[in-house]
Coordinates of C-alpha atoms in Angstrom, one line a residue:
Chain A
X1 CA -62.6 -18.0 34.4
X2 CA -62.0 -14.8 35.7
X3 CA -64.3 -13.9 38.8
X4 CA -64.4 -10.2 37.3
X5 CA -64.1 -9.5 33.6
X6 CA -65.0 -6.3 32.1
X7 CA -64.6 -5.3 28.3
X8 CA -65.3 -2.2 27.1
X9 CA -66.8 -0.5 29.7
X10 CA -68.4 2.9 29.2
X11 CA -70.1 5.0 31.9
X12 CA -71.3 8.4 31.0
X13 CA -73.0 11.2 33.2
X14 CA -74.7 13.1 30.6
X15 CA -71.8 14.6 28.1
X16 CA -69.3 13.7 30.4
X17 CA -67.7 10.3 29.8
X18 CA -66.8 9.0 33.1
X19 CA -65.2 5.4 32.0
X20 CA -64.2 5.1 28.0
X21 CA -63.2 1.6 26.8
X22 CA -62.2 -0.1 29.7
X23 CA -61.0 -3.3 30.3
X24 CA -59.3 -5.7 32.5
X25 CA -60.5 -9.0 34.7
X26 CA -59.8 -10.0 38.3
X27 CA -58.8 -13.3 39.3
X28 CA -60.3 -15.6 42.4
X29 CA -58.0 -15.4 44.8
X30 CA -55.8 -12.6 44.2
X31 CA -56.0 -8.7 45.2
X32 CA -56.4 -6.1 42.4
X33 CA -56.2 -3.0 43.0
X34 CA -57.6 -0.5 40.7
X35 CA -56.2 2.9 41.2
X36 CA -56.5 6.5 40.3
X37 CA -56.9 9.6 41.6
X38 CA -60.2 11.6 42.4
X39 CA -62.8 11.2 39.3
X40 CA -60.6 8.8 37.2
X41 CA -63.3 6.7 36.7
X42 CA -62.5 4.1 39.3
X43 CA -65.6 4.4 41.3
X44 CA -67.8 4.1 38.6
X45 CA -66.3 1.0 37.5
X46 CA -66.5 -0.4 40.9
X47 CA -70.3 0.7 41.2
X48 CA -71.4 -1.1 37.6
X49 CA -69.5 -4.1 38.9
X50 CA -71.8 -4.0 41.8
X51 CA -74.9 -3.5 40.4
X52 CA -75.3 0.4 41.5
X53 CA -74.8 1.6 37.6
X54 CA -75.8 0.9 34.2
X55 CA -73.4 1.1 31.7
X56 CA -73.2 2.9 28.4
X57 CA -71.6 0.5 26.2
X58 CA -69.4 -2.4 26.5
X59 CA -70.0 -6.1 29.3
X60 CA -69.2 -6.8 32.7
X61 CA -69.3 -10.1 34.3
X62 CA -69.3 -10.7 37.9
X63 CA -69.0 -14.7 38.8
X64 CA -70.2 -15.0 35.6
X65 CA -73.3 -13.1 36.2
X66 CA -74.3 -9.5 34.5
X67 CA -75.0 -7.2 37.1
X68 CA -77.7 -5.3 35.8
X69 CA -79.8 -8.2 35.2
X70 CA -78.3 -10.8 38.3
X71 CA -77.7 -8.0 41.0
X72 CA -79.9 -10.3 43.7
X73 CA -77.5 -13.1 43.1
X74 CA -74.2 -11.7 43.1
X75 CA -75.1 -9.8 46.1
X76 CA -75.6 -12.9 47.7
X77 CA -71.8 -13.8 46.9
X78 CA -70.4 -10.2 47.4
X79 CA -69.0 -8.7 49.9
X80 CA -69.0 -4.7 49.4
X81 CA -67.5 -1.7 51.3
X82 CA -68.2 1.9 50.6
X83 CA -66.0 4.5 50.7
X84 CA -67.4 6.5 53.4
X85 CA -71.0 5.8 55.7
X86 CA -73.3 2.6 54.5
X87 CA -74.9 2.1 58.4
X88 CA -77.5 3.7 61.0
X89 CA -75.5 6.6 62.9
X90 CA -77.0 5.9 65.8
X91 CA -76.8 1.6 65.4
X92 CA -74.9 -0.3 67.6
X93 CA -71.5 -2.0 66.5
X94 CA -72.8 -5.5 67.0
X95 CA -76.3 -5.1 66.0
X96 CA -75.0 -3.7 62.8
X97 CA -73.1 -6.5 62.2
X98 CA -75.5 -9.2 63.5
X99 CA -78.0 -7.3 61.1
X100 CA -76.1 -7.9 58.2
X101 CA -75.0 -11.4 58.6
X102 CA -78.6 -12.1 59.0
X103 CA -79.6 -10.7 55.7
X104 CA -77.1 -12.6 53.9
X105 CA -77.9 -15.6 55.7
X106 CA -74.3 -17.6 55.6
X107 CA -74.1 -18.1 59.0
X108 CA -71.0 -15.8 59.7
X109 CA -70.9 -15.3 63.1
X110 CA -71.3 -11.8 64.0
X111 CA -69.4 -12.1 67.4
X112 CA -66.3 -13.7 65.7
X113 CA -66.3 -10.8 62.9
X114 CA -66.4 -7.5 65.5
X115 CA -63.6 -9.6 67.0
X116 CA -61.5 -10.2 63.9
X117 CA -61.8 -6.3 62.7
X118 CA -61.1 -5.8 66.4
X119 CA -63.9 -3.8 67.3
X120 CA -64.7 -6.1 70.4
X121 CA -64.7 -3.2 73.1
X122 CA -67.0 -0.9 70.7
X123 CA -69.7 -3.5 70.5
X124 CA -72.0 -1.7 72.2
X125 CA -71.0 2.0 70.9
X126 CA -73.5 3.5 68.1
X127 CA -71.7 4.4 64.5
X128 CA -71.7 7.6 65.1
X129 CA -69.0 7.4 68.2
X130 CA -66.8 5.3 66.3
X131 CA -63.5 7.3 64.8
X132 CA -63.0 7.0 61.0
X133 CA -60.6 4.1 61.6
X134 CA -63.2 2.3 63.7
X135 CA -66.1 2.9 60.7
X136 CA -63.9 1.7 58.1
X137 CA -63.0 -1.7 60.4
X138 CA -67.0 -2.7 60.9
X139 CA -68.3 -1.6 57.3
X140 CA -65.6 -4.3 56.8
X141 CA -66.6 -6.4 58.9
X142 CA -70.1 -5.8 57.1
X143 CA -68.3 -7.2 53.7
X144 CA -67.2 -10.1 55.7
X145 CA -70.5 -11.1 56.6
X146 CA -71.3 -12.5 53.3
X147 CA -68.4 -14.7 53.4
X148 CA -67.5 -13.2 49.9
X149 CA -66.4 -14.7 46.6
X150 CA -66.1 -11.6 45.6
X151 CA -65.2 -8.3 47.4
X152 CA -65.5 -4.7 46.2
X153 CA -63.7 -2.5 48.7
X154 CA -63.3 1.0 48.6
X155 CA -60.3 3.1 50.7
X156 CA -60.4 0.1 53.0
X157 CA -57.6 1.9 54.9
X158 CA -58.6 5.5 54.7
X159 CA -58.6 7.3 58.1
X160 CA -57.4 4.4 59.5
X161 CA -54.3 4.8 62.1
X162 CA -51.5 2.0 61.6
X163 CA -52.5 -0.3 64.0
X164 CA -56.4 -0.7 62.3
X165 CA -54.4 -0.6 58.7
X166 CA -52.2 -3.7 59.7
X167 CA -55.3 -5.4 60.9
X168 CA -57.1 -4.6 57.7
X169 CA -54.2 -5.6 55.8
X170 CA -54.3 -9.1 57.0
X171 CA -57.8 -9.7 56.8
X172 CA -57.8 -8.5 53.2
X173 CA -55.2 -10.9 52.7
X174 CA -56.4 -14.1 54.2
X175 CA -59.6 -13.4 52.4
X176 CA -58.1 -13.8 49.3
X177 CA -56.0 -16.7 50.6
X178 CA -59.3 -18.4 51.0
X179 CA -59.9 -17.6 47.1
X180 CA -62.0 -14.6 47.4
X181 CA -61.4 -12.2 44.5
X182 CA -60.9 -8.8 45.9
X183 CA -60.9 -6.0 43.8
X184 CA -59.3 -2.8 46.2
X185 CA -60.2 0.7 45.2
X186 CA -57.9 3.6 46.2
X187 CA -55.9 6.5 45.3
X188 CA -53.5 5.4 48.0
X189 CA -50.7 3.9 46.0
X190 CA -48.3 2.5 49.1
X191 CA -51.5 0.8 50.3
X192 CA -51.7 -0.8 46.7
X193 CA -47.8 -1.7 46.8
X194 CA -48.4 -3.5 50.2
X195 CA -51.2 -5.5 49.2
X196 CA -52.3 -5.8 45.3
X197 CA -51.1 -9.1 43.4
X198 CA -52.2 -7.0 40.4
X199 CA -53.1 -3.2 39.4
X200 CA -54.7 -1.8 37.1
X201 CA -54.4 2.0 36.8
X202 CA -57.4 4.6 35.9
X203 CA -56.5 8.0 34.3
X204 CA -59.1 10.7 33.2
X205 CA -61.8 7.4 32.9
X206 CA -59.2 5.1 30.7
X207 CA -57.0 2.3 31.8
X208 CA -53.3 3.4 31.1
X209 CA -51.9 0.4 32.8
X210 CA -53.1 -3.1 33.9
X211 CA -50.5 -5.7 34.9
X212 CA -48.2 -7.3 38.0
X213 CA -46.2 -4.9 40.5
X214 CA -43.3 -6.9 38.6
X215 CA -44.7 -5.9 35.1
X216 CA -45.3 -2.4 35.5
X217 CA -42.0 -1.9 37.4
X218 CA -39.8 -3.7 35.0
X219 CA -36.8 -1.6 33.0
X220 CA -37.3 1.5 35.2
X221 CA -34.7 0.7 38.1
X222 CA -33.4 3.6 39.4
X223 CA -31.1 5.3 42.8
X224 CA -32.4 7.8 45.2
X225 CA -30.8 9.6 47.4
X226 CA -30.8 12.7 49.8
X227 CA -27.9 15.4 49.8
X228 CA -27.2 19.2 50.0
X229 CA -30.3 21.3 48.3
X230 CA -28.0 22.5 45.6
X231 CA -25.7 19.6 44.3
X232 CA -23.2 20.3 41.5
X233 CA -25.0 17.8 39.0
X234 CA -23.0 18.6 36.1
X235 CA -19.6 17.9 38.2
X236 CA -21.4 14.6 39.6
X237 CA -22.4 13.8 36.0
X238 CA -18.8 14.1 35.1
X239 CA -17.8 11.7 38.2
X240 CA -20.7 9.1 37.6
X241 CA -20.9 9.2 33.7
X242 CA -24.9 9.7 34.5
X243 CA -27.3 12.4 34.6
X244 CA -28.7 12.5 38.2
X245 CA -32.2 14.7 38.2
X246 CA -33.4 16.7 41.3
X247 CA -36.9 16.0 42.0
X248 CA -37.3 17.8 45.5
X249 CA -35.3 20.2 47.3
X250 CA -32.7 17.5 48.5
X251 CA -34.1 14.6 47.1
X252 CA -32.4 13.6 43.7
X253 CA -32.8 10.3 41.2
X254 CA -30.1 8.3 38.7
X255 CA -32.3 6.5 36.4
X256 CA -29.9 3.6 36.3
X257 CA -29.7 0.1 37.9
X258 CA -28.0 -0.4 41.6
X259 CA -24.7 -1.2 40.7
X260 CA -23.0 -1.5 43.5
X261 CA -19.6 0.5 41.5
X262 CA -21.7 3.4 40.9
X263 CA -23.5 3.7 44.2
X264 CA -19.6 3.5 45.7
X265 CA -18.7 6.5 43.1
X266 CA -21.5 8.5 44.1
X267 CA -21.2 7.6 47.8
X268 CA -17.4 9.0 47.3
X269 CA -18.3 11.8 45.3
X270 CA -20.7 13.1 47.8
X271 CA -17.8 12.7 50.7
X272 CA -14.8 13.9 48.6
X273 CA -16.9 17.1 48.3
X274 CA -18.3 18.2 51.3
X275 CA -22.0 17.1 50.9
X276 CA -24.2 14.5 53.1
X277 CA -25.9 11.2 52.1
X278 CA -28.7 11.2 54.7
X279 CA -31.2 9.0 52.6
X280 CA -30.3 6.1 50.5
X281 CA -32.9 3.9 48.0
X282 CA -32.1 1.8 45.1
X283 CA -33.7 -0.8 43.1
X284 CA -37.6 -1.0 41.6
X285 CA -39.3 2.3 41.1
X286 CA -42.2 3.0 43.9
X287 CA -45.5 2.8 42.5
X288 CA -45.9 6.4 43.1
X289 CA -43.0 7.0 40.2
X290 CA -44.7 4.5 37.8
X291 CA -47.7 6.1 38.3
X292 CA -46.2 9.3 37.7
X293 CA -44.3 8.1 34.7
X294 CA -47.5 6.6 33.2
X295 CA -49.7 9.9 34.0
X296 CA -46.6 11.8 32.6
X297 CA -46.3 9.8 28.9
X298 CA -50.4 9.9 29.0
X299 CA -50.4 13.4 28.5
X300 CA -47.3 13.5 26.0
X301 CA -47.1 10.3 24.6
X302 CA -43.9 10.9 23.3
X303 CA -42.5 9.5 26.8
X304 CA -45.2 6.3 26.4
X305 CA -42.8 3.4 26.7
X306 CA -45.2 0.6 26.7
X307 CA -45.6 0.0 30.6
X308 CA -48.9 -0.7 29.9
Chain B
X1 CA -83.6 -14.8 61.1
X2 CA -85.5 -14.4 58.3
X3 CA -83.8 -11.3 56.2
X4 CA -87.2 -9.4 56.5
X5 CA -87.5 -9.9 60.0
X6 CA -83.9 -8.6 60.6
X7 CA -84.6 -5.5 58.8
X8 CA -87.8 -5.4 60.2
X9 CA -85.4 -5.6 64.0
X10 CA -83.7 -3.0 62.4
X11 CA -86.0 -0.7 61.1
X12 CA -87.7 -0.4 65.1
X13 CA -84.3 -0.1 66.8
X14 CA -83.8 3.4 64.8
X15 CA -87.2 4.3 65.4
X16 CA -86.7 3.5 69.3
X17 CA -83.1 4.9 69.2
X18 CA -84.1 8.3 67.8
X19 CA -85.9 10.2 70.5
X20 CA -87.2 13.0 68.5
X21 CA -89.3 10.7 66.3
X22 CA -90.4 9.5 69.3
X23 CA -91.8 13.0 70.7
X24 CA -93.2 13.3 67.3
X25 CA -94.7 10.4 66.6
X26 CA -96.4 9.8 70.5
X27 CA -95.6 12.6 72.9
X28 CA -97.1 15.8 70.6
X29 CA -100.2 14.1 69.8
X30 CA -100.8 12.7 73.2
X31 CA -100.1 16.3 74.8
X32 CA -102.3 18.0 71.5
X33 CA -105.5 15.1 73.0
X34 CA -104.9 16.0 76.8
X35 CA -104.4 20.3 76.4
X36 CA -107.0 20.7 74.2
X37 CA -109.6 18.4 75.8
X38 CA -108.8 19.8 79.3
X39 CA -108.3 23.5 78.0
X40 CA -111.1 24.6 75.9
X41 CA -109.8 26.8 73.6
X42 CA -110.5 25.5 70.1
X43 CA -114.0 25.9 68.3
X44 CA -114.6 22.6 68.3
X45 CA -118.3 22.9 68.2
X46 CA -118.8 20.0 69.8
X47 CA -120.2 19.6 73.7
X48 CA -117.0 18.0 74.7
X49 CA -114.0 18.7 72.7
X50 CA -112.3 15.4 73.0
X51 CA -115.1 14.0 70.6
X52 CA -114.0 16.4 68.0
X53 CA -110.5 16.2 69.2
X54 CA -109.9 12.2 69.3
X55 CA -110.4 11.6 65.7
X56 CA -108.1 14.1 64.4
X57 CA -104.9 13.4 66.5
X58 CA -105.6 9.7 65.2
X59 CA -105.2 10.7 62.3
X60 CA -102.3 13.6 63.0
X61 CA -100.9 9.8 64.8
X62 CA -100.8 8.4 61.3
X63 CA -99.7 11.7 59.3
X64 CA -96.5 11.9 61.9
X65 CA -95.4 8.6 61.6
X66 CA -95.8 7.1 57.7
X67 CA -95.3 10.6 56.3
X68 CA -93.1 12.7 58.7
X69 CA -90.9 10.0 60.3
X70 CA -90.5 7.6 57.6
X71 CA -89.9 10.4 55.3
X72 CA -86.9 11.9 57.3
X73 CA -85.8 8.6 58.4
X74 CA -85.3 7.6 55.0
X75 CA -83.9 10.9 53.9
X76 CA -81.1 10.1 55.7
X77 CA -80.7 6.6 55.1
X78 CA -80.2 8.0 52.0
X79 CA -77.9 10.5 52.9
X80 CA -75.4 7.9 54.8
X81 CA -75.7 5.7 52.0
X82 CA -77.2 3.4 53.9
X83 CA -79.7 2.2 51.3
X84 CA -77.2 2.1 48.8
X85 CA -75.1 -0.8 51.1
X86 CA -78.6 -2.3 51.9
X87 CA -78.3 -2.3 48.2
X88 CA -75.6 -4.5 47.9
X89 CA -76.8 -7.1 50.2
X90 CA -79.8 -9.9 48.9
X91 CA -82.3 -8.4 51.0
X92 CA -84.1 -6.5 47.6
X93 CA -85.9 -4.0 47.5
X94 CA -90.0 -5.7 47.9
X95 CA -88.5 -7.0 51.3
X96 CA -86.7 -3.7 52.0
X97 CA -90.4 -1.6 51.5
X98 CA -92.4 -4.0 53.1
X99 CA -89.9 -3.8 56.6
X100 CA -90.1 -0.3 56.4
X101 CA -93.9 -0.4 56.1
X102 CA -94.3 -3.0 59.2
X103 CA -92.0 -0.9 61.0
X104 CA -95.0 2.0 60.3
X105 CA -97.6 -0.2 61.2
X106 CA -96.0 -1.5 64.2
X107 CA -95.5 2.3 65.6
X108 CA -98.5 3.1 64.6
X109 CA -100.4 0.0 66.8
X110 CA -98.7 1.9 69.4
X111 CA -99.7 4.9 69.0
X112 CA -103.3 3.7 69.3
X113 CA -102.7 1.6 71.7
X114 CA -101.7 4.6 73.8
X115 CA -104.2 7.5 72.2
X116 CA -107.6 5.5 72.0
X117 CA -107.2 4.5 76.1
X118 CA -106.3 8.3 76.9
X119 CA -109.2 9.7 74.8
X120 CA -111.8 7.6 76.5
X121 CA -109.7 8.6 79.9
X122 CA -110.5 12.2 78.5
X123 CA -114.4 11.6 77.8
X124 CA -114.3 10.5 74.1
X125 CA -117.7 8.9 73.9
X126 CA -118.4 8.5 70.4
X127 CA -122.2 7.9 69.0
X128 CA -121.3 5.3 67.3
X129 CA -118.3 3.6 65.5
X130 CA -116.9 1.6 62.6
X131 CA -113.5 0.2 63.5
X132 CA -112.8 -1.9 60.4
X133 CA -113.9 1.0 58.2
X134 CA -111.6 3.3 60.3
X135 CA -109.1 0.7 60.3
X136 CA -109.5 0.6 56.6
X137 CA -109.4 4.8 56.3
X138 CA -105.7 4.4 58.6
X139 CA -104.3 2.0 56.1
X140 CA -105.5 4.6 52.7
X141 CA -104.1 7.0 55.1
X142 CA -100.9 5.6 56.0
X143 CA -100.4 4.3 52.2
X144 CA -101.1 8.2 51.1
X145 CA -98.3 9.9 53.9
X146 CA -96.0 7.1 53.3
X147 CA -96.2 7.9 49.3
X148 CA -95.4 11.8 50.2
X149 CA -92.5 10.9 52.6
X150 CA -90.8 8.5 50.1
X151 CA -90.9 11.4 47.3
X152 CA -89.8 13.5 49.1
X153 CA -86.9 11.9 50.9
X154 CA -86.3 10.1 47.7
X155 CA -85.5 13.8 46.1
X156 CA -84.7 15.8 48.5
X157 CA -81.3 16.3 50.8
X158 CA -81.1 14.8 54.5
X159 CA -81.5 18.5 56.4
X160 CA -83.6 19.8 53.6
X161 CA -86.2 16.6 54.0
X162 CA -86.0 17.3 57.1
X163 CA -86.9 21.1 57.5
X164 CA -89.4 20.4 54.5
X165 CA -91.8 17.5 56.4
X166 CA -91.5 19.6 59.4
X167 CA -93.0 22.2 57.7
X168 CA -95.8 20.4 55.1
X169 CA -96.5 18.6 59.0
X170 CA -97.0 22.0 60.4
X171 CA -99.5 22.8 57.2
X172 CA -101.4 20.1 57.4
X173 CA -102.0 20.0 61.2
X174 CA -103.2 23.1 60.9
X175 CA -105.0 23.3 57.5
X176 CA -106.3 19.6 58.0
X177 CA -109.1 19.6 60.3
X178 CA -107.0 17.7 62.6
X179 CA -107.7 20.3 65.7
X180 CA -109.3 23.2 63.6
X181 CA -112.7 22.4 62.2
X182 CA -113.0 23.2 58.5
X183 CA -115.4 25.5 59.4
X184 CA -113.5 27.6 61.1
X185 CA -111.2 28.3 57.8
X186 CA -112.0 31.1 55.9
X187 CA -113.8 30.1 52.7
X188 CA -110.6 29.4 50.1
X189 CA -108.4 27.9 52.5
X190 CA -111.3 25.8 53.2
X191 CA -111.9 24.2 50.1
X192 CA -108.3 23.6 49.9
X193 CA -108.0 21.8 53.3
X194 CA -110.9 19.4 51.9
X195 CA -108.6 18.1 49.2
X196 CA -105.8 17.4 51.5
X197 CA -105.1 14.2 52.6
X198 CA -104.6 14.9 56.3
X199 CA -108.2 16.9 56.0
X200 CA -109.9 13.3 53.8
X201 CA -108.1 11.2 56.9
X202 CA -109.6 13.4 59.7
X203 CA -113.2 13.9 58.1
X204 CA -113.6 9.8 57.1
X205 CA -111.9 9.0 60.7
X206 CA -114.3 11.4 62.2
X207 CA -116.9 9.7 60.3
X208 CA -116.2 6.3 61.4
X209 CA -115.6 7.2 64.5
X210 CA -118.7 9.0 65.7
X211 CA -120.5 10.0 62.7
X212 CA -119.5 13.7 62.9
X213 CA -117.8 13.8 59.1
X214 CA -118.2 17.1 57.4
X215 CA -118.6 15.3 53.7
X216 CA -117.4 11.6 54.2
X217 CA -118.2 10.7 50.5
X218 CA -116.1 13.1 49.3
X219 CA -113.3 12.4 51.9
X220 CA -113.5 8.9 51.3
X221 CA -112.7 10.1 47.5
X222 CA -109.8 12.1 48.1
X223 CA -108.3 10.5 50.4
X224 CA -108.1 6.7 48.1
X225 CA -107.3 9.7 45.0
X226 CA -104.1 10.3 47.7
X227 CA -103.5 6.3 48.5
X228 CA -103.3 5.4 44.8
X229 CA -101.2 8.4 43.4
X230 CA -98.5 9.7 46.0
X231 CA -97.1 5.8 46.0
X232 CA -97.2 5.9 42.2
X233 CA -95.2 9.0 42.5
X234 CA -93.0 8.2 44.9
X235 CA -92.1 4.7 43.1
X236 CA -91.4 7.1 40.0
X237 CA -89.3 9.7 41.7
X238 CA -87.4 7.8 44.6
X239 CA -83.4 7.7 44.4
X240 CA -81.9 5.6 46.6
X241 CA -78.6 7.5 46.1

């Protein structure tokens, strides 16, 4: 069974429908990430999930449990990280977080946890002193405390320099080693790449893609590279009997597989006339171009290939 | 730890961590007692203005803390989302109402336990007195502040709560008969004052406390009409995000 299953799902604000028809489920043990960008309905999943919303139409399951009617229980069993704020400005680091493993009573140890989001020299300093980096490592450190089964986190890596990210990163994943479900909300798809075992992509409050980084990627290999800002691309066309597309001033892409023959034809074309090679990618899309390409055939489904 | 008694630990560490509830809640009605006992200025009508005096700052005690500091304390909670994590967490929301009302009670034994001593200090030598009904008039009391303080930072944003039980608290130490007798109010404003709850909480207290209430039976009424419908309110009208 699915720690997080959800079929259906409307939200609505009034006239506006903030979630239409979703669906998907999150397994124990593995990281979803559901993605999006500002008001794609992501949030508002999240927060019915929680508890926080009523829904308009459609089920959600959390451990088995509806949230609207079970919210005391799953919160007993759910760990949960807002976005932004959740804690006292003026309360202490390690009161916070010996606050809130008391109130879910699991017997986390609150010293071990400001040690493990590696907030051990801010103990003492109030939330308000702490940078954005710092906030976002305690209110995780706040999820923690309920030794979760299930975690909702929201930008768990937002404002946060590279250092606190690699720290978060590993505790994120060793909590789904331990077979924690942890459902990761962002808009930042690189941080989704790094960690998600699954993703499931919000666009204007409908899901336009649920699967593997594997799935979503598959049939859409392609070659990127850097040159001059104004290649010849018919004459390259000609050499590399493929149509190479400039997507940024000296950025250009050959939706194609990495064979290693054409990459040497390119690499010679580029030489034989003049031009540089300074960047060099081949292989699986990024996420960033699936999502695009998704986004893209959502609004003219003409170019829908059936990613999702 | 019991998860009430941690947020109950919590509750007082923002209380004793925010120094401005602290001025409001002890230092302005302790310095309100001393001036106007030492300085007569006010037309108390009383021989000593300290027996006129005592009563009322017990009760602007009670009006700063469950209605003026709660209320902006929770305004903010609000506006950090900090209710909305407590939310997530199995403390609930009985056990999260009833910390936040022992925090009140808790300040507010300090507050007596500080004003009652200085008053006598001062003079205050009530006729006579009825602690368990005053006790009982600082509970209807603290019930009817805490119910406008919970609308109102249930509704309202964090700086706008704020600015907004600043100023009802400025109204209703003035209009309330805290440290201006009703008497002294000119005739409309008078009648209004009487159906206030900070005026019901200072006339019963007043009452109880040295049998100097203006109309007790009518305070007595308007002040339980206060207890039982600003909670009701509030419970109806409260968002926690």
């Amino acid at each position: 069974m699915a720690a997080v299953e959800v079929d259906g799902l409307t939200v609505r604000y009034g006239d506006l429908v903030a979630v239409n028809d979703a669906s998907f489920s999150a397994a124990a043990g593995q990281i979803t990430a559901v993605l999006g960008p500002n008001g794609a309905g992501k949030t508002s999943t999240i927060e019915v999930c929680e508890g926080y919303r009523r829904s308009a139409a459609g089920t959600v399951r959390v451990l088995g449990l509806d949230p609207t009617t079970n919210q005391r229980e799953i919160a007993q069993r759910m760990g949960v990280m807002l976005q932004a704020g959740g804690v006292y400005p003026g309360a202490r680091v390690a009161d916070t977080v010996r606050h809130y493993c008391a109130l879910y009573g699991k017997g986390a140890d609150a010293q071990a946890l400001v040690q493990q989001v590696g907030l051990a020299d801010r103990a003492r300093s109030t939330w308000r002193r702490l940078s954005g980096g710092e906030q976002q490592r305690l209110s995780l450190a706040l999820a923690l405390a309920a030794k979760p089964q299930v975690a909702f986190l929201d930008e768990p890596t937002s404002g946060v320099d590279v250092n606190g990210r690699d720290t978060i990163r590993g505790i994120v994943r060793a909590l789904a080693a331990e077979g924690c479900a942890v459902i990761l909300a962002t808009h930042e798809l690189d941080e989704a790449e790094r960690l998600a075992d699954r993703v499931v992509i919000f666009d204007q409050g409908q899901i336009i893609a649920d699967g593997t980084l594997t799935e979503l990627r598959r049939g859409h290999d392609e070659i990127r590279f850097r040159s001059s800002p104004a290649l010849d691309l018919h004459a390259l066309a000609t050499a590399i009997g493929m149509i190479a597309s400039q997507v940024g001033p000296d950025e250009y892409v050959i939706d194609a597989p990495p064979h290693p023959r054409l990459m040497a034809t390119l690499a010679s074309w580029l030489a034989d006339h003049g031009h540089p090679l300074t960047d060099l990618r081949a292989g699986s899309q990024r996420l960033e171009d699936v999502f695009r390409r998704l986004t893209a055939a959502k609004q003219d489904p003409t170019k829908h290939d059936g990613a999702a | 730890m019991s998860r009430f008694r941690a947020q109950l630990v919590a509750e007082l560490q923002v209380v004793r961590r925010n120094g401005e509830q602290l001025l409001l809640t002890l230092g302005i009605p302790v310095m309100l007692l001393a001036f106007f006992s030492l300085v007569e200025v006010l037309p108390t009508g009383t021989d000593d203005p300290v027996d006129f005096l005592a009563p009322g700052v017990l009760a602007l005690a009670v009006m700063s803390t469950s209605m003026v500091s709660l209320g902006i304390g929770t305004g903010f909670e609000r506006t950090y989302h900090v209710l909305k994590r407590l939310g997530a967490t199995p403390l609930g929301r009985p056990r999260l109402i009833a910390a936040k009302i022992a925090a009140v009670a808790v300040v507010e034994l300090v507050q007596f336990a500080v004003l009652i001593p200085v008053a006598y200090a001062l003079g205050w030598s009530p006729a006579s007195t009825n602690w368990p009904l005053a006790v009982a008039a600082v509970l209807a009391g603290t019930t009817a502040f805490a119910g406008i303080g919970l609308t109102m930072a249930g509704r309202l944003r964090g700086e706008i709560n704020l600015a907004a039980l600043n100023g009802l608290y400025l109204v209703l130490l003035l209009l309330g008969g805290m440290v201006i007798p009703f008497a002294k109010l000119p005739g409309a404003v008078r009648a209004v004052a009487h159906a206030l709850p900070s005026g019901a909480l200072a006339d019963v207290l007043r009452e109880t406390l040295g049998g100097n209430g203006s109309q007790p039976g009518t305070s007595w009424l308007v002040l339980g009409t206060w207890a039982v419908a600003t909670p009701l309110v509030a419970a109806r009208l409260f968002r926690w995000d």
